[in-house]
Amino acid sequence: MFDRSNKGQVSFEDFGALWKYVTDWQNCFRSFDRDNSGNINREELKTALTSFGYRLSDNVINIILRKFDRHGNGTILFDDFIQLCVVLHVSINSTNLKSLAK
């Protein structure tokens, strides 16, 4: 993804892009981690997803929380939050593209 020259190596410029990508995600995560616990709880997750423009039912949010809650304690860690956002974005976009193709 960040090896733009496809050489199997990450150049200094590629690493800079990767660093910015992770830093941007970190800032996003921290902005929703209101209690500074280092993880996102259900209410913080709901706030985050709503601010991203997703209108999801409480049931769907509960399902997402269970799927991405690595330790089963009702919270999502930073790396799981990134994965959740990417999976949700790809899922929604592929669904939208399928409906446009019909």
GROMACS .gro file of N, CA and C in nm:
model
  306
    1MET      N    1   0.082  -0.119   0.000
    1MET     CA    2   0.000   0.000   0.000
    1MET      C    3   0.087   0.126   0.000
    2PHE      N    4   0.197   0.125   0.073
    2PHE     CA    5   0.283   0.242   0.080
    2PHE      C    6   0.412   0.225   0.000
    3ASP      N    7   0.432   0.109  -0.059
    3ASP     CA    8   0.546   0.085  -0.147
    3ASP      C    9   0.504   0.127  -0.288
    4ARG      N   10   0.513   0.254  -0.314
    4ARG     CA   11   0.461   0.309  -0.441
    4ARG      C   12   0.540   0.262  -0.563
    5SER      N   13   0.663   0.224  -0.546
    5SER     CA   14   0.743   0.179  -0.659
    5SER      C   15   0.735   0.027  -0.679
    6ASN      N   16   0.664  -0.042  -0.589
    6ASN     CA   17   0.646  -0.188  -0.594
    6ASN      C   18   0.780  -0.264  -0.600
    7LYS      N   19   0.876  -0.220  -0.522
    7LYS     CA   20   1.007  -0.285  -0.516
    7LYS      C   21   1.019  -0.377  -0.394
    8GLY      N   22   0.916  -0.384  -0.313
    8GLY     CA   23   0.926  -0.464  -0.192
    8GLY      C   24   0.998  -0.392  -0.081
    9GLN      N   25   1.015  -0.261  -0.097
    9GLN     CA   26   1.082  -0.180   0.002
    9GLN      C   27   1.001  -0.054   0.025
   10VAL      N   28   1.018   0.002   0.141
   10VAL     CA   29   0.952   0.128   0.172
   10VAL      C   30   1.060   0.237   0.173
   11SER      N   31   1.046   0.333   0.083
   11SER     CA   32   1.142   0.442   0.077
   11SER      C   33   1.117   0.539   0.192
   12PHE      N   34   1.207   0.633   0.208
   12PHE     CA   35   1.189   0.735   0.311
   12PHE      C   36   1.059   0.811   0.289
   13GLU      N   37   1.029   0.845   0.164
   13GLU     CA   38   0.904   0.916   0.132
   13GLU      C   39   0.782   0.829   0.161
   14ASP      N   40   0.793   0.699   0.126
   14ASP     CA   41   0.684   0.605   0.155
   14ASP      C   42   0.661   0.595   0.306
   15PHE      N   43   0.771   0.588   0.381
   15PHE     CA   44   0.760   0.580   0.526
   15PHE      C   45   0.695   0.705   0.582
   16GLY      N   46   0.729   0.821   0.527
   16GLY     CA   47   0.665   0.946   0.569
   16GLY      C   48   0.515   0.944   0.547
   17ALA      N   49   0.472   0.888   0.434
   17ALA     CA   50   0.329   0.877   0.405
   17ALA      C   51   0.262   0.780   0.502
   18LEU      N   52   0.330   0.670   0.531
   18LEU     CA   53   0.278   0.572   0.628
   18LEU      C   54   0.266   0.635   0.767
   19TRP      N   55   0.368   0.708   0.808
   19TRP     CA   56   0.368   0.773   0.939
   19TRP      C   57   0.250   0.871   0.950
   20LYS      N   58   0.228   0.949   0.845
   20LYS     CA   59   0.116   1.045   0.844
   20LYS      C   60  -0.017   0.971   0.852
   21TYR      N   61  -0.030   0.862   0.779
   21TYR     CA   62  -0.152   0.781   0.779
   21TYR      C   63  -0.184   0.732   0.921
   22VAL      N   64  -0.085   0.676   0.987
   22VAL     CA   65  -0.105   0.624   1.123
   22VAL      C   66  -0.134   0.738   1.220
   23THR      N   67  -0.063   0.848   1.206
   23THR     CA   68  -0.084   0.964   1.293
   23THR      C   69  -0.225   1.021   1.277
   24ASP      N   70  -0.271   1.029   1.154
   24ASP     CA   71  -0.408   1.076   1.129
   24ASP      C   72  -0.511   0.985   1.195
   25TRP      N   73  -0.491   0.854   1.185
   25TRP     CA   74  -0.581   0.759   1.250
   25TRP      C   75  -0.574   0.774   1.402
   26GLN      N   76  -0.455   0.795   1.453
   26GLN     CA   77  -0.437   0.811   1.598
   26GLN      C   78  -0.512   0.934   1.648
   27ASN      N   79  -0.501   1.044   1.576
   27ASN     CA   80  -0.572   1.166   1.614
   27ASN      C   81  -0.723   1.146   1.607
   28CYS      N   82  -0.769   1.077   1.505
   28CYS     CA   83  -0.911   1.047   1.493
   28CYS      C   84  -0.958   0.965   1.613
   29PHE      N   85  -0.884   0.858   1.643
   29PHE     CA   86  -0.918   0.770   1.755
   29PHE      C   87  -0.924   0.849   1.886
   30ARG      N   88  -0.822   0.928   1.910
   30ARG     CA   89  -0.816   1.006   2.035
   30ARG      C   90  -0.931   1.106   2.046
   31SER      N   91  -0.976   1.159   1.934
   31SER     CA   92  -1.086   1.256   1.938
   31SER      C   93  -1.217   1.191   1.984
   32PHE      N   94  -1.230   1.060   1.964
   32PHE     CA   95  -1.352   0.992   2.008
   32PHE      C   96  -1.336   0.920   2.141
   33ASP      N   97  -1.214   0.900   2.185
   33ASP     CA   98  -1.186   0.839   2.315
   33ASP      C   99  -1.200   0.947   2.421
   34ARG      N  100  -1.324   0.983   2.452
   34ARG     CA  101  -1.354   1.098   2.539
   34ARG      C  102  -1.299   1.083   2.680
   35ASP      N  103  -1.296   0.960   2.730
   35ASP     CA  104  -1.249   0.940   2.867
   35ASP      C  105  -1.099   0.910   2.873
   36ASN      N  106  -1.031   0.920   2.759
   36ASN     CA  107  -0.886   0.895   2.750
   36ASN      C  108  -0.844   0.760   2.809
   37SER      N  109  -0.928   0.660   2.788
   37SER     CA  110  -0.900   0.527   2.841
   37SER      C  111  -0.807   0.447   2.751
   38GLY      N  112  -0.785   0.494   2.629
   38GLY     CA  113  -0.703   0.419   2.536
   38GLY      C  114  -0.781   0.321   2.452
   39ASN      N  115  -0.913   0.323   2.471
   39ASN     CA  116  -1.001   0.239   2.388
   39ASN      C  117  -1.133   0.312   2.366
   40ILE      N  118  -1.212   0.258   2.276
   40ILE     CA  119  -1.340   0.318   2.240
   40ILE      C  120  -1.451   0.231   2.296
   41ASN      N  121  -1.538   0.288   2.379
   41ASN     CA  122  -1.651   0.212   2.432
   41ASN      C  123  -1.771   0.226   2.337
   42ARG      N  124  -1.881   0.166   2.372
   42ARG     CA  125  -1.998   0.163   2.284
   42ARG      C  126  -2.048   0.304   2.249
   43GLU      N  127  -2.061   0.390   2.347
   43GLU     CA  128  -2.111   0.526   2.321
   43GLU      C  129  -2.013   0.606   2.236
   44GLU      N  130  -1.885   0.590   2.264
   44GLU     CA  131  -1.784   0.659   2.184
   44GLU      C  132  -1.785   0.608   2.040
   45LEU      N  133  -1.805   0.477   2.024
   45LEU     CA  134  -1.814   0.417   1.891
   45LEU      C  135  -1.935   0.472   1.815
   46LYS      N  136  -2.048   0.478   1.883
   46LYS     CA  137  -2.169   0.530   1.821
   46LYS      C  138  -2.148   0.675   1.776
   47THR      N  139  -2.086   0.756   1.860
   47THR     CA  140  -2.056   0.895   1.825
   47THR      C  141  -1.964   0.901   1.703
   48ALA      N  142  -1.861   0.818   1.702
   48ALA     CA  143  -1.765   0.817   1.590
   48ALA      C  144  -1.836   0.780   1.460
   49LEU      N  145  -1.911   0.672   1.460
   49LEU     CA  146  -1.976   0.626   1.337
   49LEU      C  147  -2.081   0.726   1.288
   50THR      N  148  -2.151   0.788   1.381
   50THR     CA  149  -2.247   0.891   1.343
   50THR      C  150  -2.177   1.011   1.281
   51SER      N  151  -2.065   1.050   1.338
   51SER     CA  152  -1.992   1.165   1.283
   51SER      C  153  -1.932   1.132   1.146
   52PHE      N  154  -1.908   1.004   1.117
   52PHE     CA  155  -1.860   0.963   0.985
   52PHE      C  156  -1.973   0.958   0.883
   53GLY      N  157  -2.097   0.979   0.930
   53GLY     CA  158  -2.211   0.981   0.839
   53GLY      C  159  -2.288   0.852   0.831
   54TYR      N  160  -2.254   0.754   0.914
   54TYR     CA  161  -2.326   0.627   0.915
   54TYR      C  162  -2.447   0.638   1.007
   55ARG      N  163  -2.560   0.599   0.956
   55ARG     CA  164  -2.683   0.594   1.036
   55ARG      C  165  -2.713   0.448   1.064
   56LEU      N  166  -2.661   0.399   1.175
   56LEU     CA  167  -2.672   0.258   1.208
   56LEU      C  168  -2.759   0.239   1.331
   57SER      N  169  -2.836   0.133   1.331
   57SER     CA  170  -2.922   0.103   1.446
   57SER      C  171  -2.835   0.061   1.564
   58ASP      N  172  -2.894   0.067   1.682
   58ASP     CA  173  -2.822   0.023   1.803
   58ASP      C  174  -2.784  -0.124   1.791
   59ASN      N  175  -2.869  -0.204   1.728
   59ASN     CA  176  -2.841  -0.346   1.710
   59ASN      C  177  -2.716  -0.366   1.623
   60VAL      N  178  -2.705  -0.290   1.514
   60VAL     CA  179  -2.588  -0.301   1.426
   60VAL      C  180  -2.462  -0.255   1.500
   61ILE      N  181  -2.473  -0.148   1.575
   61ILE     CA  182  -2.357  -0.101   1.653
   61ILE      C  183  -2.313  -0.207   1.754
   62ASN      N  184  -2.408  -0.274   1.817
   62ASN     CA  185  -2.375  -0.382   1.911
   62ASN      C  186  -2.304  -0.497   1.840
   63ILE      N  187  -2.349  -0.531   1.719
   63ILE     CA  188  -2.286  -0.638   1.641
   63ILE      C  189  -2.143  -0.599   1.605
   64ILE      N  190  -2.126  -0.475   1.559
   64ILE     CA  191  -1.992  -0.426   1.523
   64ILE      C  192  -1.901  -0.429   1.645
   65LEU      N  193  -1.952  -0.385   1.758
   65LEU     CA  194  -1.872  -0.384   1.881
   65LEU      C  195  -1.828  -0.526   1.917
   66ARG      N  196  -1.920  -0.622   1.910
   66ARG     CA  197  -1.884  -0.760   1.943
   66ARG      C  198  -1.779  -0.814   1.845
   67LYS      N  199  -1.793  -0.782   1.719
   67LYS     CA  200  -1.700  -0.832   1.616
   67LYS      C  201  -1.558  -0.779   1.635
   68PHE      N  202  -1.545  -0.652   1.672
   68PHE     CA  203  -1.413  -0.590   1.679
   68PHE      C  204  -1.360  -0.573   1.821
   69ASP      N  205  -1.432  -0.622   1.919
   69ASP     CA  206  -1.388  -0.617   2.059
   69ASP      C  207  -1.300  -0.739   2.086
   70ARG      N  208  -1.170  -0.721   2.073
   70ARG     CA  209  -1.073  -0.830   2.081
   70ARG      C  210  -1.076  -0.903   2.215
   71HIS      N  211  -1.097  -0.831   2.324
   71HIS     CA  212  -1.089  -0.892   2.457
   71HIS      C  213  -1.224  -0.919   2.522
   72GLY      N  214  -1.332  -0.885   2.452
   72GLY     CA  215  -1.465  -0.914   2.505
   72GLY      C  216  -1.505  -0.830   2.624
   73ASN      N  217  -1.449  -0.709   2.635
   73ASN     CA  218  -1.483  -0.625   2.750
   73ASN      C  219  -1.565  -0.502   2.713
   74GLY      N  220  -1.620  -0.501   2.591
   74GLY     CA  221  -1.708  -0.391   2.552
   74GLY      C  222  -1.636  -0.268   2.499
   75THR      N  223  -1.509  -0.285   2.461
   75THR     CA  224  -1.432  -0.173   2.408
   75THR      C  225  -1.352  -0.216   2.285
   76ILE      N  226  -1.309  -0.117   2.209
   76ILE     CA  227  -1.230  -0.144   2.088
   76ILE      C  228  -1.096  -0.071   2.100
   77LEU      N  229  -0.989  -0.144   2.072
   77LEU     CA  230  -0.854  -0.089   2.075
   77LEU      C  231  -0.824  -0.012   1.947
   78PHE      N  232  -0.716   0.064   1.947
   78PHE     CA  233  -0.680   0.150   1.836
   78PHE      C  234  -0.672   0.075   1.703
   79ASP      N  235  -0.594  -0.032   1.695
   79ASP     CA  236  -0.577  -0.103   1.569
   79ASP      C  237  -0.706  -0.170   1.523
   80ASP      N  238  -0.788  -0.215   1.618
   80ASP     CA  239  -0.917  -0.272   1.582
   80ASP      C  240  -1.013  -0.164   1.531
   81PHE      N  241  -0.999  -0.043   1.583
   81PHE     CA  242  -1.080   0.070   1.537
   81PHE      C  243  -1.048   0.101   1.390
   82ILE      N  244  -0.919   0.100   1.355
   82ILE     CA  245  -0.881   0.123   1.216
   82ILE      C  246  -0.941   0.014   1.128
   83GLN      N  247  -0.925  -0.110   1.169
   83GLN     CA  248  -0.978  -0.222   1.090
   83GLN      C  249  -1.129  -0.209   1.075
   84LEU      N  250  -1.199  -0.178   1.183
   84LEU     CA  251  -1.343  -0.160   1.180
   84LEU      C  252  -1.382  -0.054   1.076
   85CYS      N  253  -1.316   0.060   1.081
   85CYS     CA  254  -1.349   0.170   0.989
   85CYS      C  255  -1.323   0.133   0.844
   86VAL      N  256  -1.212   0.065   0.819
   86VAL     CA  257  -1.180   0.025   0.683
   86VAL      C  258  -1.280  -0.079   0.633
   87VAL      N  259  -1.310  -0.179   0.714
   87VAL     CA  260  -1.406  -0.283   0.675
   87VAL      C  261  -1.544  -0.222   0.650
   88LEU      N  262  -1.587  -0.134   0.737
   88LEU     CA  263  -1.718  -0.070   0.721
   88LEU      C  264  -1.722   0.014   0.594
   89HIS      N  265  -1.617   0.091   0.570
   89HIS     CA  266  -1.610   0.176   0.451
   89HIS      C  267  -1.614   0.091   0.323
   90VAL      N  268  -1.533  -0.014   0.318
   90VAL     CA  269  -1.529  -0.100   0.200
   90VAL      C  270  -1.663  -0.171   0.181
   91SER      N  271  -1.722  -0.217   0.290
   91SER     CA  272  -1.851  -0.287   0.281
   91SER      C  273  -1.961  -0.195   0.229
   92ILE      N  274  -1.967  -0.075   0.282
   92ILE     CA  275  -2.069   0.021   0.240
   92ILE      C  276  -2.047   0.060   0.094
   93ASN      N  277  -1.923   0.088   0.056
   93ASN     CA  278  -1.895   0.130  -0.081
   93ASN      C  279  -1.922   0.019  -0.181
   94SER      N  280  -1.888  -0.106  -0.148
   94SER     CA  281  -1.914  -0.214  -0.242
   94SER      C  282  -2.064  -0.240  -0.255
   95THR      N  283  -2.139  -0.221  -0.145
   95THR     CA  284  -2.285  -0.235  -0.150
   95THR      C  285  -2.344  -0.124  -0.236
   96ASN      N  286  -2.295  -0.001  -0.220
   96ASN     CA  287  -2.345   0.111  -0.300
   96ASN      C  288  -2.313   0.089  -0.447
   97LEU      N  289  -2.196   0.037  -0.479
   97LEU     CA  290  -2.159   0.013  -0.617
   97LEU      C  291  -2.247  -0.095  -0.679
   98LYS      N  292  -2.278  -0.199  -0.601
   98LYS     CA  293  -2.364  -0.306  -0.652
   98LYS      C  294  -2.504  -0.252  -0.683
   99SER      N  295  -2.555  -0.164  -0.596
   99SER     CA  296  -2.690  -0.112  -0.619
   99SER      C  297  -2.691  -0.017  -0.739
  100LEU      N  298  -2.579   0.051  -0.765
  100LEU     CA  299  -2.571   0.140  -0.882
  100LEU      C  300  -2.563   0.060  -1.011
  101ALA      N  301  -2.506  -0.060  -1.004
  101ALA     CA  302  -2.488  -0.141  -1.124
  101ALA      C  303  -2.617  -0.207  -1.170
  102LYS      N  304  -2.716  -0.212  -1.086
  102LYS     CA  305  -2.842  -0.277  -1.122
  102LYS      C  306  -2.925  -0.193  -1.213
   0.00000   0.00000   0.00000
